[in-house]
CSV table of C-alpha atoms in Angstrom, one decimal:
chain,number,residue,atom,x,y,z
A,1,MET,CA,62.5,55.9,9.5
A,2,GLY,CA,59.9,56.8,12.2
A,3,GLN,CA,60.8,58.1,15.5
A,4,PRO,CA,63.6,56.5,17.0
A,5,ILE,CA,63.0,54.4,20.0
A,6,GLY,CA,65.0,52.9,23.3
A,7,LEU,CA,64.2,50.1,24.7
A,8,ALA,CA,64.7,49.3,28.4
A,9,LEU,CA,64.8,45.8,29.4
A,10,SER,CA,64.9,44.8,32.6
A,11,GLY,CA,66.7,41.2,35.0
A,12,GLY,CA,64.4,38.1,35.8
A,13,GLY,CA,66.8,35.3,34.3
A,14,PHE,CA,65.4,33.4,31.3
A,15,ARG,CA,62.0,34.3,32.8
A,16,ALA,CA,62.8,38.0,31.7
A,17,ALA,CA,64.8,36.8,28.6
A,18,GLY,CA,61.5,35.2,26.9
A,19,PHE,CA,59.2,37.9,27.6
A,20,HIS,CA,61.2,40.8,26.4
A,21,LEU,CA,62.1,38.1,22.7
A,22,GLY,CA,57.9,38.7,22.6
A,23,VAL,CA,58.3,42.2,23.4
A,24,LEU,CA,60.7,42.5,20.7
A,25,ALA,CA,58.7,39.7,18.5
A,26,ARG,CA,55.5,42.4,18.5
A,27,LEU,CA,57.8,45.4,17.6
A,28,ALA,CA,59.2,43.3,14.6
A,29,ASP,CA,55.7,42.1,13.6
A,30,GLU,CA,55.5,46.2,12.8
A,31,GLY,CA,58.9,46.4,10.9
A,32,LEU,CA,59.7,48.9,14.1
A,33,LEU,CA,63.3,47.3,14.7
A,34,GLU,CA,64.8,49.5,12.2
A,35,ASP,CA,64.0,52.7,14.7
A,36,VAL,CA,66.0,51.3,17.6
A,37,THR,CA,68.7,53.9,18.4
A,38,ALA,CA,69.0,52.6,22.3
A,39,LEU,CA,69.4,49.3,24.2
A,40,SER,CA,69.9,49.3,27.9
A,41,THR,CA,69.9,45.6,29.9
A,42,VAL,CA,70.3,44.5,32.9
A,43,SER,CA,71.0,40.8,33.7
A,44,GLY,CA,67.6,39.3,31.7
A,45,GLY,CA,67.6,41.6,29.0
A,46,SER,CA,71.5,41.7,28.4
A,47,LEU,CA,71.1,37.5,27.9
A,48,ALA,CA,68.6,38.1,25.4
A,49,ILE,CA,70.2,40.6,24.1
A,50,SER,CA,73.3,39.0,23.4
A,51,LEU,CA,71.0,36.2,21.8
A,52,VAL,CA,69.4,38.9,19.6
A,53,MET,CA,73.3,40.5,18.8
A,54,THR,CA,75.4,36.7,17.7
A,55,ALA,CA,71.9,34.7,16.2
A,56,GLY,CA,73.3,35.2,12.9
A,57,GLY,CA,77.1,34.1,13.8
A,58,GLY,CA,80.3,36.0,13.6
A,59,VAL,CA,80.2,39.8,14.3
A,60,PRO,CA,77.4,41.1,16.3
A,61,ARG,CA,74.8,43.1,14.8
A,62,TRP,CA,71.2,44.5,15.3
A,63,PRO,CA,68.5,42.4,13.1
A,64,THR,CA,66.3,44.1,10.7
A,65,SER,CA,62.6,43.2,11.6
A,66,GLU,CA,62.8,40.4,9.6
A,67,GLU,CA,65.7,38.5,10.2
A,68,TYR,CA,64.3,38.9,13.5
A,69,ARG,CA,61.3,37.0,12.9
A,70,ARG,CA,63.5,34.3,10.3
A,71,VAL,CA,66.4,34.0,12.3
A,72,VAL,CA,66.7,35.4,15.8
A,73,VAL,CA,63.5,33.6,16.7
A,74,PRO,CA,64.3,30.1,16.0
A,75,HIS,CA,68.1,30.5,17.8
A,76,ALA,CA,66.4,32.1,21.0
A,77,ARG,CA,64.3,29.8,21.3
A,78,ARG,CA,66.7,26.6,21.2
A,79,MET,CA,69.3,28.2,22.8
A,80,LEU,CA,66.9,28.8,26.0
A,81,THR,CA,65.1,25.5,25.5
A,82,THR,CA,68.7,23.2,24.9
A,83,THR,CA,71.1,24.8,27.1
A,84,ASP,CA,70.9,24.8,30.7
A,85,LEU,CA,73.4,27.7,31.8
A,86,GLN,CA,72.8,27.5,35.6
A,87,GLY,CA,73.2,23.2,35.7
A,88,SER,CA,76.5,23.9,33.7
A,89,TYR,CA,77.8,26.6,36.0
A,90,ILE,CA,77.5,24.4,39.1
A,91,ARG,CA,79.1,21.1,38.0
A,92,ARG,CA,81.4,23.3,36.6
A,93,LEU,CA,82.4,24.4,40.2
A,94,LEU,CA,81.4,21.3,41.1
A,95,ARG,CA,84.7,19.8,39.8
A,96,ASP,CA,87.1,22.8,41.0
A,97,PRO,CA,85.6,22.9,44.9
A,98,LEU,CA,88.1,26.1,44.7
A,99,SER,CA,86.6,28.1,42.6
A,100,LEU,CA,83.7,28.6,45.2
A,101,LEU,CA,86.1,31.0,47.2
A,102,ARG,CA,87.1,33.5,43.8
A,103,PRO,CA,84.7,35.4,41.7
A,104,ARG,CA,82.9,33.2,39.8
A,105,ALA,CA,81.5,35.2,37.0
A,106,ARG,CA,83.9,34.9,34.2
A,107,VAL,CA,82.9,30.7,34.8
A,108,LEU,CA,79.6,32.2,33.7
A,109,ALA,CA,81.2,34.5,30.8
A,110,ALA,CA,83.1,30.8,29.1
A,111,LEU,CA,79.7,29.8,29.4
A,112,LEU,CA,78.0,32.1,26.9
A,113,ALA,CA,81.0,31.8,25.1
A,114,LYS,CA,80.8,28.0,24.8
A,115,LEU,CA,77.5,27.3,24.5
A,116,TRP,CA,76.0,30.6,23.1
A,117,GLY,CA,79.0,31.7,20.7
A,118,VAL,CA,78.9,35.2,22.6
A,119,THR,CA,82.6,35.6,21.5
A,120,ALA,CA,83.3,39.1,20.3
A,121,PRO,CA,85.3,41.5,21.7
A,122,LEU,CA,82.8,44.9,23.0
A,123,SER,CA,84.3,47.2,19.9
A,124,ALA,CA,82.6,44.8,17.5
A,125,LEU,CA,79.2,45.7,18.5
A,126,PRO,CA,77.4,48.2,16.3
A,127,GLU,CA,77.1,51.8,16.7
A,128,ARG,CA,73.2,52.0,16.1
A,129,PRO,CA,71.9,51.0,18.3
A,130,VAL,CA,73.8,52.0,20.8
A,131,TRP,CA,74.1,48.9,23.5
A,132,LEU,CA,74.4,49.3,28.0
A,133,ILE,CA,74.9,47.0,29.3
A,134,ASN,CA,73.9,47.8,32.8
A,135,ALA,CA,76.1,46.4,36.3
A,136,THR,CA,76.2,47.8,39.5
A,137,CYS,CA,80.0,48.8,40.8
A,138,TYR,CA,80.9,47.9,44.9
A,139,GLU,CA,83.5,50.6,45.7
A,140,THR,CA,81.5,52.4,43.9
A,141,GLY,CA,78.3,52.2,44.8
A,142,VAL,CA,76.7,53.0,41.4
A,143,ASN,CA,75.9,52.0,37.9
A,144,TRP,CA,78.8,50.5,35.4
A,145,ARG,CA,77.5,51.1,32.5
A,146,PHE,CA,79.8,48.6,29.2
A,147,SER,CA,78.9,49.5,25.6
A,148,ALA,CA,81.6,49.5,22.7
A,149,ARG,CA,83.1,52.3,23.0
A,150,GLN,CA,83.5,53.1,26.8
A,151,MET,CA,83.1,51.3,29.6
A,152,GLY,CA,82.9,52.8,33.3
A,153,ASP,CA,80.4,54.8,36.0
A,154,TYR,CA,80.8,58.9,37.0
A,155,CYS,CA,82.5,58.2,39.4
A,156,PHE,CA,85.5,56.8,38.8
A,157,GLY,CA,85.2,58.0,34.9
A,158,TYR,CA,85.4,55.9,31.4
A,159,SER,CA,87.8,53.7,29.7
A,160,ALA,CA,87.5,53.2,25.9
A,161,ASP,CA,89.7,50.2,25.7
A,162,THR,CA,86.6,48.0,25.3
A,163,ALA,CA,88.8,45.7,22.7
A,164,GLY,CA,90.0,43.9,25.5
A,165,VAL,CA,87.4,42.9,27.0
A,166,PRO,CA,85.2,39.9,25.8
A,167,LEU,CA,80.9,40.7,25.5
A,168,SER,CA,80.3,37.6,27.6
A,169,GLU,CA,82.4,38.8,30.9
A,170,ALA,CA,80.0,42.3,29.9
A,171,VAL,CA,76.6,40.0,29.8
A,172,ALA,CA,77.8,37.6,33.5
A,173,ALA,CA,78.6,40.7,34.9
A,174,SER,CA,74.9,42.4,34.5
A,175,GLY,CA,73.7,39.3,35.9
A,176,ALA,CA,76.0,38.5,38.1
A,177,PHE,CA,73.0,37.9,41.2
A,178,PRO,CA,75.1,37.9,44.9
A,179,GLY,CA,75.4,35.2,46.7
A,180,VAL,CA,74.9,33.1,43.6
A,181,ILE,CA,76.8,34.4,41.0
A,182,GLY,CA,80.6,35.9,41.9
A,183,PRO,CA,81.2,39.3,40.8
A,184,LEU,CA,83.2,40.0,37.8
A,185,THR,CA,86.8,41.4,39.1
A,186,LEU,CA,88.3,44.3,36.7
A,187,HIS,CA,91.9,45.0,36.8
A,188,THR,CA,91.6,48.5,36.4
A,189,GLU,CA,95.8,49.4,35.3
A,190,ARG,CA,95.3,47.2,31.8
A,191,PHE,CA,93.0,50.0,31.2
A,192,THR,CA,93.2,53.7,30.2
A,193,TRP,CA,91.2,56.1,32.4
A,194,THR,CA,89.8,59.3,31.5
A,195,PRO,CA,87.7,62.0,34.0
A,196,PRO,CA,83.7,61.9,34.0
A,197,ALA,CA,84.0,65.4,33.3
A,198,GLY,CA,87.1,64.6,30.9
A,199,GLY,CA,91.2,65.9,30.8
A,200,GLN,CA,93.8,63.5,30.8
A,201,SER,CA,93.7,60.2,31.6
A,202,HIS,CA,94.5,58.8,35.4
A,203,PRO,CA,94.8,55.7,36.8
A,204,LEU,CA,92.3,54.5,39.1
A,205,PRO,CA,93.0,54.7,43.0
A,206,ILE,CA,91.6,51.3,43.2
A,207,ARG,CA,93.3,48.3,41.3
A,208,THR,CA,90.5,45.3,41.6
A,209,LEU,CA,86.8,46.7,40.6
A,210,HIS,CA,84.6,44.0,41.7
A,211,LEU,CA,81.3,44.1,39.3
A,212,TRP,CA,78.0,42.3,40.3
A,213,ASP,CA,74.1,42.1,38.9
A,214,GLY,CA,72.7,45.7,37.7
A,215,GLY,CA,69.6,45.0,39.4
A,216,VAL,CA,70.8,45.3,42.7
A,217,TYR,CA,71.1,49.3,41.2
A,218,ASP,CA,68.8,49.4,39.0
A,219,ASN,CA,66.9,46.3,37.3
A,220,LEU,CA,64.9,48.3,34.9
A,221,GLY,CA,68.0,49.2,33.0
A,222,THR,CA,66.7,52.9,32.3
A,223,GLU,CA,69.1,55.6,33.6
A,224,GLY,CA,71.2,54.9,31.0
A,225,LEU,CA,68.5,56.3,28.8
A,226,PHE,CA,65.9,58.3,30.8
A,227,ASN,CA,66.4,61.2,33.8
A,228,PRO,CA,63.9,62.5,35.3
A,229,GLY,CA,65.5,66.3,35.0
A,230,SER,CA,66.1,66.8,31.4
A,231,GLY,CA,64.1,63.3,29.9
A,232,TYR,CA,65.3,61.3,27.5
A,233,ARG,CA,68.9,60.7,26.8
A,234,GLN,CA,71.0,59.1,23.1
A,235,HIS,CA,68.0,61.1,21.4
A,236,ILE,CA,65.6,59.0,21.4
A,237,LYS,CA,61.9,60.4,21.4
A,238,PHE,CA,59.9,57.2,22.7
A,239,LEU,CA,61.0,54.7,25.1
A,240,ILE,CA,59.7,51.5,26.1
A,241,VAL,CA,60.3,49.2,29.2
A,242,SER,CA,60.2,45.9,29.3
A,243,ASP,CA,60.0,44.4,32.8
A,244,ALA,CA,59.4,41.1,33.9
A,245,GLY,CA,61.8,41.6,37.1
A,246,ALA,CA,59.6,39.4,39.5
A,247,ARG,CA,57.7,40.4,42.4
A,248,PRO,CA,58.2,39.0,46.3
A,249,GLY,CA,54.8,37.5,47.4
A,250,ILE,CA,53.9,37.1,51.0
A,251,GLY,CA,57.2,34.8,52.1
A,252,ASP,CA,57.0,31.5,54.0
A,253,SER,CA,58.2,31.0,57.5
A,254,TYR,CA,61.8,32.9,58.3
A,255,ASN,CA,65.1,30.9,56.9
A,256,PRO,CA,67.5,31.7,57.8
A,257,PHE,CA,69.9,30.7,55.4
A,258,ILE,CA,67.5,32.4,52.0
A,259,ALA,CA,66.6,35.9,54.5
A,260,PRO,CA,69.6,37.1,52.7
A,261,TYR,CA,68.5,36.4,49.4
A,262,ARG,CA,64.7,37.7,50.1
A,263,ILE,CA,65.5,41.7,52.2
A,264,ILE,CA,67.9,41.6,48.7
A,265,SER,CA,64.9,41.3,46.5
A,266,LEU,CA,62.8,43.0,48.3
A,267,ALA,CA,65.3,46.0,48.3
A,268,THR,CA,65.2,45.6,44.5
A,269,ASN,CA,62.0,45.4,44.8
A,270,GLN,CA,61.5,48.9,46.5
A,271,VAL,CA,63.6,50.4,43.9
A,272,ARG,CA,62.3,49.2,40.5
A,273,SER,CA,59.1,50.4,42.3
A,274,LEU,CA,60.2,53.8,43.2
A,275,ARG,CA,61.7,54.4,39.1
A,276,ALA,CA,58.9,52.8,37.4
A,277,ARG,CA,56.3,55.5,39.2
A,278,MET,CA,58.3,58.3,38.2
A,279,ILE,CA,58.9,57.0,34.2
A,280,VAL,CA,55.2,55.8,34.4
A,281,ALA,CA,53.9,59.7,35.6
A,282,HIS,CA,56.2,61.0,32.6
A,283,LEU,CA,54.7,58.5,29.5
A,284,LYS,CA,51.6,59.5,31.0
A,285,ASP,CA,52.1,63.5,31.0
A,286,SER,CA,54.3,63.5,27.5
A,287,GLY,CA,52.5,60.5,25.7
A,288,ALA,CA,56.1,59.0,23.7
A,289,GLY,CA,56.3,55.4,25.2
A,290,GLY,CA,55.8,52.3,26.7
A,291,TYR,CA,55.8,50.2,30.5
A,292,PHE,CA,55.6,46.7,29.0
A,293,GLN,CA,55.2,44.9,32.4
A,294,ILE,CA,55.1,40.9,33.0
A,295,ASP,CA,52.1,40.0,34.6
A,296,ASN,CA,49.4,42.3,33.3
A,297,SER,CA,47.0,40.8,32.0
A,298,ALA,CA,44.8,42.1,29.4
A,299,SER,CA,42.0,42.5,31.0
A,300,TYR,CA,43.6,44.7,33.8
A,301,LEU,CA,45.5,46.9,30.5
A,302,LEU,CA,42.5,47.2,29.0
A,303,THR,CA,40.9,49.1,32.3
A,304,ARG,CA,44.0,50.9,32.7
A,305,ALA,CA,43.0,52.1,29.2
A,306,GLY,CA,39.5,53.5,29.8
A,307,ARG,CA,39.1,50.4,27.6
A,308,LYS,CA,36.4,48.5,30.2
A,309,GLU,CA,33.7,47.8,27.7
A,310,GLU,CA,35.8,46.1,25.5
A,311,ILE,CA,37.3,44.0,27.4
A,312,PRO,CA,34.3,41.1,26.4
A,313,ALA,CA,35.3,41.3,22.7
A,314,LEU,CA,39.1,41.1,23.3
A,315,ALA,CA,40.0,39.9,26.3
A,316,PRO,CA,39.2,36.4,25.1
A,317,ARG,CA,41.9,36.8,22.1
A,318,TYR,CA,44.5,36.7,25.4
A,319,LEU,CA,46.6,34.3,27.6
A,320,SER,CA,44.3,33.8,30.4
A,321,GLU,CA,44.3,35.6,33.9
A,322,GLU,CA,45.2,32.1,35.3
A,323,ASP,CA,48.3,31.7,32.1
A,324,VAL,CA,50.0,35.4,32.9
A,325,ARG,CA,50.1,34.4,36.9
A,326,ARG,CA,52.0,31.2,35.7
A,327,ALA,CA,54.3,33.4,33.2
A,328,ALA,CA,55.0,35.9,36.0
A,329,LEU,CA,55.7,33.4,38.7
A,330,MET,CA,58.3,31.7,36.6
A,331,GLU,CA,61.3,31.7,39.0
A,332,THR,CA,64.2,33.8,38.3
A,333,ALA,CA,67.1,31.8,37.3
A,334,ILE,CA,69.4,30.8,34.0
A,335,LYS,CA,68.8,27.0,34.0
A,336,GLN,CA,67.0,25.4,30.3
A,337,LEU,CA,63.4,26.6,30.2
A,338,GLN,CA,60.9,24.3,28.6
A,339,PRO,CA,59.1,24.4,25.4
A,340,ASP,CA,56.2,25.0,26.5
A,341,GLN,CA,57.5,27.5,28.7
A,342,PHE,CA,59.5,29.4,26.4
A,343,GLU,CA,56.1,30.0,24.5
A,344,LEU,CA,54.0,30.9,27.3
A,345,LEU,CA,56.7,33.8,27.8
A,346,PHE,CA,56.8,34.9,24.7
A,347,ARG,CA,53.5,35.3,23.7
A,348,HIS,CA,52.6,36.9,27.1
A,349,GLY,CA,55.3,39.2,26.1
A,350,PHE,CA,53.7,39.9,22.3
A,351,GLU,CA,50.6,40.2,23.9
A,352,VAL,CA,51.6,42.9,26.9
A,353,ALA,CA,52.9,44.8,24.3
A,354,ASP,CA,50.2,44.4,21.6
A,355,MET,CA,47.7,45.8,24.1
A,356,THR,CA,50.0,48.7,26.1
A,357,LEU,CA,50.3,49.5,22.8
A,358,TYR,CA,47.0,49.6,21.6
A,359,GLY,CA,46.2,51.7,24.6
A,360,VAL,CA,49.1,54.6,24.4
A,361,ARG,CA,48.5,55.3,20.7
A,362,SER,CA,46.4,58.0,20.1
A,363,GLY,CA,43.7,56.8,21.1
A,364,GLY,CA,44.4,53.1,20.6
A,365,ARG,CA,43.4,54.1,16.5
A,366,ARG,CA,45.4,51.2,14.9
A,367,PRO,CA,44.6,48.0,15.3
A,368,LEU,CA,45.7,45.0,17.3
A,369,ARG,CA,47.8,43.0,16.0
A,370,GLY,CA,47.1,39.3,18.4
A,371,TYR,CA,49.2,36.1,18.9
A,372,ARG,CA,49.2,33.9,16.4
A,373,ALA,CA,51.3,31.2,17.5
A,374,ALA,CA,51.8,29.7,13.6
A,375,GLU,CA,53.7,32.7,12.2
A,376,TRP,CA,56.0,32.4,15.4
A,377,ALA,CA,56.8,28.5,15.5
């Protein structure tokens, strides 16, 4: 058993899911999945881990590194390249136009249960690793977390009644992007609530809560694993942040119909950037972690690691700058990936993890693994 690892997986729809699965493949390649003790996920990261946990059917479980290669990757590839959550979601809404006026996250949850087999309750999740599924509570304005043992936030308190909450609904709330998917509504009278600091149970002052995409508050999902003042939480010693969020570029001419979404994207990206700088600074000081970012090429990572002289020998073994950019520019959506899109995202995640680990580990003394497509086919 190595040092306990915490994984934070960002939002970003199926783009993020494919990238994160490649990151996990690189960890599995070295037998490191057995050392993961805590997960904290947002949106696309939550979708990815729902595939990982349910790949074997039955009760959700965290795979061994060998099971990840043999069972999880084929299952995840099949789900992401043959199912279209977005198209199915839109068709359901068109069959019931009045549903547009109601919170719609449960439509997505029903599709996750039907198409992906995500049918277990939260309470069925394994104790190890602890999985924190992040949403944003509209009423309190802070991070709302679902886990096997409890759900809630530090304003309203927590409920241990997780047996009555489907995992599919927690994952849907985590990805309920404003304006696209409505919030998950939670009727608080169904549950018993304990104050944040402990003590006697109490009813919440609001009967219905609205839970939106966790990326609105923290698109990296790091708050549950890292505190700037006290360091790592959840008994972890090494933190890996996998960031596959979109970077808003220079916009086209003003369009009043999409302007609100761009404003949300800009604000979310600014929050992500501030958190990323803080985390990267900590990782540089401690040396106990890695920041795996989409859109980072081998040449860029070698340069950042002070190994520019190795670019001619190593960079040609990795994706080209053009392919890296193509992966990063895939839209943030939950619609079916083409097989070549999945392979590109998966390989990019694997290679970013490979090269980043090379740069952060004791001067890179451990050899690079390199991506071998046939081994993950």
